[in-house]
Amino acid sequence: MCIPMLLMGMPSLFFPQDTLQTVVAKEGDGILSLLRKQGVDPYAHYDDFIAMNVDNLRDSIHLYAGREYRIPAADAHVAVVDSIQRKASEVKDIKTREIPILGEKHSTVLMKSDRLAGTVYYLVSGHGGPDPGAMAEYAGKTISEDEYAYDITLRLTRELISHGAMVYVIIRDENDGIRDERILKMDHDEVAYLNKPIPLNQVKRLKQRVDIVNGLYNRHRGQYQRLIVTHIDSRSVGQNIDVFFYHHEKSKNGKRLAESIHNTFRKNYKKYQPNRVYSGTFQDRTSLYLVKKTHPAMTFIEVGNIRNKKDQRRILVHQNRQALAKWIAEGILLDYEGR
């Protein structure tokens, strides 16, 4: 069963239509000024506005003049006659960062908080370079594990950076960035951190990733560090699976990280799919090379079966890939703040 379609792409899940009004953005309008003109508290409803209109925003934070936008219900009104000077000062308070690897359309990251300030995260997407990982056919085209795992990883990167984390993207494709297409075109130009070619030999490929992560871990010794590895499974065509989380059997922190993300998924399934039970698990799986050899506390995530038609919906719809990233990030925040 796929993750619901979905969080950021389906605002009606959060906001009943009869509570909404719409307005057409004019040249020069920003989110804050648009909300203020409608008598809506821009601080209280900024995130609501983005969630409701994310597919109609440039770089997830900028309006398009002439387009229609949903306005959250104004439970906290403000005077429309506030001074232009105050509006200008509010705009200055919005902080962003430019992260080129996220791609031209998504490189501007809105800084939401500093909840992860001082943390370091290493994100590794499965396979890449000469190894595309699991493959399947969809609409007459071949799709591969590495492209979708990478897209989810970049979306997770964006989420973590928005809360102040330092993020190392270990497997990188400078040409791709976050993509919203259903079919992500395969290529083989991914490299490892600092532009290292990815070996074809599996053991050498995994050892390269371990060496990179452990080297960075030593550089940041004393800081809060975690590793997230993202894969897409390749079981039989008829077998659909939920999202699974693995950790090192002797790592208390790794277990807590996996459990925190797992609990976040269970909570969100209960909220958005109340008629089904989430069957994914978190468990130790020290036999996995990256789980066994890397130094940071970590979780290894399998997000579904690329060969199963139901599971394909989880990764082919970009809103679902965004949900996976968002839910993983929520679990990471839960883990960090509950330590």
PDB file of C-alpha atoms in Angstrom, residues 57-62 64 97-109 150-151 154 158 173-181:
ATOM      1  CA  LEU A  57       5.221  28.328  -5.642  1.00  0.00           C
ATOM      2  CA  ARG A  58       8.626  29.044  -7.126  1.00  0.00           C
ATOM      3  CA  ASP A  59      11.456  27.659  -4.993  1.00  0.00           C
ATOM      4  CA  SER A  60       8.732  26.740  -2.470  1.00  0.00           C
ATOM      5  CA  ILE A  61       8.585  30.322  -1.143  1.00  0.00           C
ATOM      6  CA  HIS A  62       7.918  32.748  -4.044  1.00  0.00           C
ATOM      7  CA  TYR A  64       3.797  33.788  -9.325  1.00  0.00           C
ATOM      8  CA  ARG A  97      20.158  29.370   1.931  1.00  0.00           C
ATOM      9  CA  GLU A  98      21.223  28.493  -1.593  1.00  0.00           C
ATOM     10  CA  ILE A  99      22.104  24.812  -2.001  1.00  0.00           C
ATOM     11  CA  PRO A 100      22.997  24.287  -5.694  1.00  0.00           C
ATOM     12  CA  ILE A 101      23.007  20.471  -5.595  1.00  0.00           C
ATOM     13  CA  LEU A 102      19.242  20.549  -4.963  1.00  0.00           C
ATOM     14  CA  GLY A 103      18.734  21.825  -8.523  1.00  0.00           C
ATOM     15  CA  GLU A 104      17.764  25.181  -9.971  1.00  0.00           C
ATOM     16  CA  LYS A 105      14.061  24.957  -9.047  1.00  0.00           C
ATOM     17  CA  HIS A 106      14.669  23.860  -5.463  1.00  0.00           C
ATOM     18  CA  SER A 107      18.025  25.383  -4.534  1.00  0.00           C
ATOM     19  CA  THR A 108      16.537  28.136  -2.340  1.00  0.00           C
ATOM     20  CA  VAL A 109      15.943  26.628   1.101  1.00  0.00           C
ATOM     21  CA  TYR A 150      18.744   9.980  -4.722  1.00  0.00           C
ATOM     22  CA  ASP A 151      15.669  12.175  -5.190  1.00  0.00           C
ATOM     23  CA  LEU A 154      17.927  15.363  -1.774  1.00  0.00           C
ATOM     24  CA  ARG A 158      16.456  20.128   2.056  1.00  0.00           C
ATOM     25  CA  ASP A 173      24.775  13.988  -9.241  1.00  0.00           C
ATOM     26  CA  GLU A 174      25.399  17.643  -9.997  1.00  0.00           C
ATOM     27  CA  ASN A 175      23.099  17.504 -13.064  1.00  0.00           C
ATOM     28  CA  ASP A 176      19.934  16.135 -11.516  1.00  0.00           C
ATOM     29  CA  GLY A 177      18.766  17.993  -8.425  1.00  0.00           C
ATOM     30  CA  ILE A 178      15.283  17.411  -7.011  1.00  0.00           C
ATOM     31  CA  ARG A 179      12.973  16.290  -9.813  1.00  0.00           C
ATOM     32  CA  ASP A 180       9.176  16.216  -9.895  1.00  0.00           C
ATOM     33  CA  GLU A 181       8.737  13.914 -12.878  1.00  0.00           C
TER      34      GLU A 181
END
